[in-house]
Amino acid sequence: MPTVSSEELATAAGVNSAKLRKDFSYLGSYGTRGVGYDVEYLVYQISRELGLTQDWPVVIVGIGNLGAALANYGGFASRGFRVAALIDADPAMAGKPVAGLPVRHTDELESIISDNGVSIGVIATPAGAAQQVCDRLVAAGVTSILNFAPTVLSVPEGVDVRKVDLSIELQILAFHEQRKAGEENAPSPVPPRSGAAVRAASENRKGPDGDVPAVMPA
Amino acid sequence: MPTVSSEELATAAGVNSAKLRKDFSYLGSYGTRGVGYDVEYLVYQISRELGLTQDWPVVIVGIGNLGAALANYGGFASRGFRVAALIDADPAMAGKPVAGLPVRHTDELESIISDNGVSIGVIATPAGAAQQVCDRLVAAGVTSILNFAPTVLSVPEGVDVRKVDLSIELQILAFHEQRKAGEENAPSPVPPRSGAAVRAASENRKGPDGDVPAVMPA
DNA sequence: ATGCCTTTGTGAACGCGTGCACAAAGATGG
DNA sequence: CCATCTTTGTGCACGCGTTCACAAAGGCAT
Ligand SMILES: NC(=O)c1ccc[n+]([C@@H]2O[C@H](COP(=O)([O-])OP(=O)(O)OC[C@H]3O[C@@H](n4cnc5c(N)ncnc54)[C@H](O)[C@@H]3O)[C@@H](O)[C@H]2O)c1
Ligand SMILES: NC(=O)c1ccc[n+]([C@@H]2O[C@H](COP(=O)([O-])OP(=O)(O)OC[C@H]3O[C@@H](n4cnc5c(N)ncnc54)[C@H](O)[C@@H]3O)[C@@H](O)[C@H]2O)c1
C-alpha cells in the first residue's frame, strides 16, 4: 500500500507538517502511525470534501475574447467542470460554434440554467452588462459566480461571487517590484514597518464574504 | 478641500474604520482630526505606495486564445501597465498584428526585455513550455511573473510569481456550492468543525512566498 | 511476545491581525 | 480665547491560525 508521511508532503508543498496533519485531522482523515497516509484513500477523501467527485455544469456568459478563450480551455473538464452552454447577447453569434458548442442567445439563459441544473456561472461580458447578467443568473437559480468583469457585483445572501481581476494581479507584482527597487538605494519614503496595510496589499482577496472594492481611480 | 472621514470610507468598503485608520497610519498618511483625510492627497499617497504613479512595461508570452484576449484587454493600460511586446514561438504568427502590436518571435525575447527595461512578464503558453519560458524571462532580467499556465514555476530567490488558476477558482465555488447543498439535508460526512483546513480551502494563495501547489490529480 | 523506531494526533504556546475604546488634536462657533 | 464637538491615532485585549513539542499508537524486527 503506497503511503506518504505528512513530513514528505509538507516538504513538497513547502508548508509545516504539523499544519498539514492538523488539517487532515479536520477532514477526518486518519493516517497510520509509524507509516503515514494511504495515498489513494487520502486523494479520494480530499477530492470528495472539495467536491471533485461530482461534476458541475457551468455556463459562460459573454463569448468575446476572454469568453472564447475560457470555452476553449481544456483545464476545466479535467477538474470536473462541464461547460453546459455558451451564452452571448450578440444575435450575430447565435448558433456559431465556439469550442465545439453552439453559442446560445441570452434569451435562452433562464431555460438553459434550469434545464441543466446549473449552479455555477462565469461572467465574461463587458463591465456594463455584468450586474444585469448577474441578476438574471441569480434569478434563474445560479448560486455561485466567477466574475471577470472589473465590477463589484452585488448579490443576495447565499450567493458566492469570486472576482478575477487581472489588473490587480499585475498591481501586486508592480508593488513588490517597486519595493525591490527601493531597497537598494534610498530608503522608502515610508519606513519599512511592514505593517498590516503593506502585508494586506500583498494578499489576495480574503474570502467569499465581500471582495475589497477598488478604491483607486482607473 | 474635499475630505473623507475614515468612518465614511469604512462603511463604503464594508470594513472596520479603526483598521482603515491604522492602515493609513502605516502609510504615513496623516489626516486632520475633527475633519478627516484630504481626498486628493490620500489618493496620491496610496497610488504612489502601490506603484501606480509610474507605468510598467510588460511582455506577454504565448499569444494563443488567452494571450490574445489579454493583449486586447484595455484594463491594463488604464492601471498603468503598457504592453511592450507580444511574444510567441510559432513562426507563423511572427509579424501578425494582435491588438495593434506585431507578434514577435521568441528569439527576440531577451533583446525585447532588455531594450524596454521590462521587469514584469505574463506567461500564457501551454503548461509544457511555461518553465522554460520562465527561465528565459528571469535570465533576461524579469523579476515578476504572472503565470496562467497550470504549472508550479520554480524561480530563484527575489523573483515573484503569481499564479492565476481558473480551475481552482471554480473548485472553490464548487466547494461552497457542495457545502450549501449539504446543509439542508444530511449532515456532512465531516462534522462542521469549521477548522483551519476548511477555511484555508476558501482562501486564495497566501502571498508571494510560494503558492500552494495543486496536489489533486488532473 | 517484546522492545524499538517511526509517525500520527493534538494540547499548549506563540505571533499577528482585527476591533474596541479613549485620550489627544484640531477645527469651529460663541 | 475658551468651550465643545468631531475625528484621528493608537494602546490594549481578544480571537484565530500556525508552530512546537510530545505522548500515544502502530508497524516491524528479533
Ligand atoms: N480580455 C481579457 O484578458 C480580460 C482580462 C480581464 C478582464 N476582462 C474583462 O472580461 C470581460 C470580457 O472581456 P473581453 O475581452 O472578452 O471582451 P469582448 O468585448 O471581446 O467580449 C464581450 C462579449 O460579451 C458579449 N455581451 C455583451 N453584453 C452582453 C450581455 N448583456 N449578455 C451576454 N453577453 C453580452 C458581447 O457580445 C461580447 O461577445 C470584460 O469585462 C473585460 O473587462 C478581460
Ligand atoms: N484559455 C483559457 O481560458 C485558460 C484558462 C486558464 C489557463 N489557461 C492556460 O493558459 C495557457 C494558454 O492557453 P491558451 O488557451 O491561450 O492556449 P493556446 O494553445 O491557444 O496558446 C498557446 C500559445 O503559446 C504559444 N507557445 C507555445 N510554446 C511557446 C513557447 N515556448 N514560447 C512562446 N510561445 C509559445 C503557442 O504558439 C500558442 O500561440 C495554457 O497553459 C492554458 O492551460 C488558459
XYZ file of C-alpha atoms and ligand atoms in Angstrom, chain A residues 66 68-76, chain B residues 61-68 87-90 93 106 123-130 132-133 136 148-150 164-167, ligand 2:
86
model
C -11.956 36.097 -22.951
C -13.966 32.178 -26.112
C -10.589 31.509 -24.549
C -12.290 30.090 -21.492
C -14.563 27.943 -23.640
C -11.516 26.523 -25.401
C -9.694 25.858 -22.184
C -9.405 22.154 -21.521
C -8.382 22.582 -17.914
C -11.955 22.831 -16.700
C 4.471 35.375 -23.900
C 2.234 32.872 -25.678
C -0.267 34.608 -27.928
C -2.918 31.910 -28.186
C -6.522 32.187 -27.117
C -5.739 33.552 -23.711
C -2.707 35.615 -24.656
C -4.636 37.338 -27.428
C 5.922 37.098 -27.956
C 5.143 33.689 -29.436
C 7.165 30.690 -30.545
C 5.032 29.979 -33.585
C 2.434 34.221 -36.008
C 10.684 34.034 -29.136
C 3.119 33.645 -19.295
C 0.202 32.310 -21.350
C 1.912 29.415 -23.068
C 0.943 25.758 -22.739
C 1.969 24.246 -19.435
C 4.805 22.305 -21.004
C 6.607 25.416 -22.164
C 5.974 27.554 -19.099
C 11.348 27.087 -19.985
C 9.834 30.456 -20.891
C 14.426 32.724 -20.149
C -1.590 31.417 -16.334
C -0.208 28.000 -17.181
C -1.302 25.270 -14.769
C -3.825 32.551 -11.831
C -5.519 29.190 -11.792
C -9.044 29.462 -13.046
C -9.814 25.839 -12.297
N -7.738 29.679 -22.294
C -8.037 29.805 -21.014
O -9.105 30.288 -20.642
C -7.106 29.383 -20.000
C -7.537 29.418 -18.712
C -6.664 29.048 -17.720
C -5.400 28.682 -18.054
N -5.028 28.650 -19.333
C -3.657 28.279 -19.646
O -3.058 29.316 -20.380
C -2.176 28.787 -21.329
C -2.550 29.269 -22.702
O -3.877 28.897 -23.004
P -4.443 29.103 -24.439
O -5.851 28.661 -24.415
O -4.187 30.500 -24.899
O -3.567 28.094 -25.315
P -3.201 28.193 -26.846
O -2.742 26.861 -27.272
O -4.327 28.836 -27.569
O -1.999 29.213 -26.920
C -0.705 28.872 -26.562
C 0.240 29.764 -27.346
O 1.548 29.651 -26.824
C 2.460 29.574 -27.905
N 3.674 28.888 -27.443
C 3.880 27.567 -27.298
N 5.121 27.331 -26.833
C 5.715 28.524 -26.694
C 6.998 28.932 -26.256
N 7.903 28.060 -25.844
N 7.267 30.245 -26.242
C 6.351 31.147 -26.628
N 5.121 30.818 -27.041
C 4.801 29.522 -27.068
C 1.737 28.831 -28.974
O 2.301 29.131 -30.245
C 0.326 29.379 -28.824
O 0.137 30.530 -29.602
C -2.263 27.282 -21.185
O -1.221 26.853 -20.321
C -3.581 27.084 -20.518
O -3.592 25.909 -19.739
C -5.843 29.011 -20.312
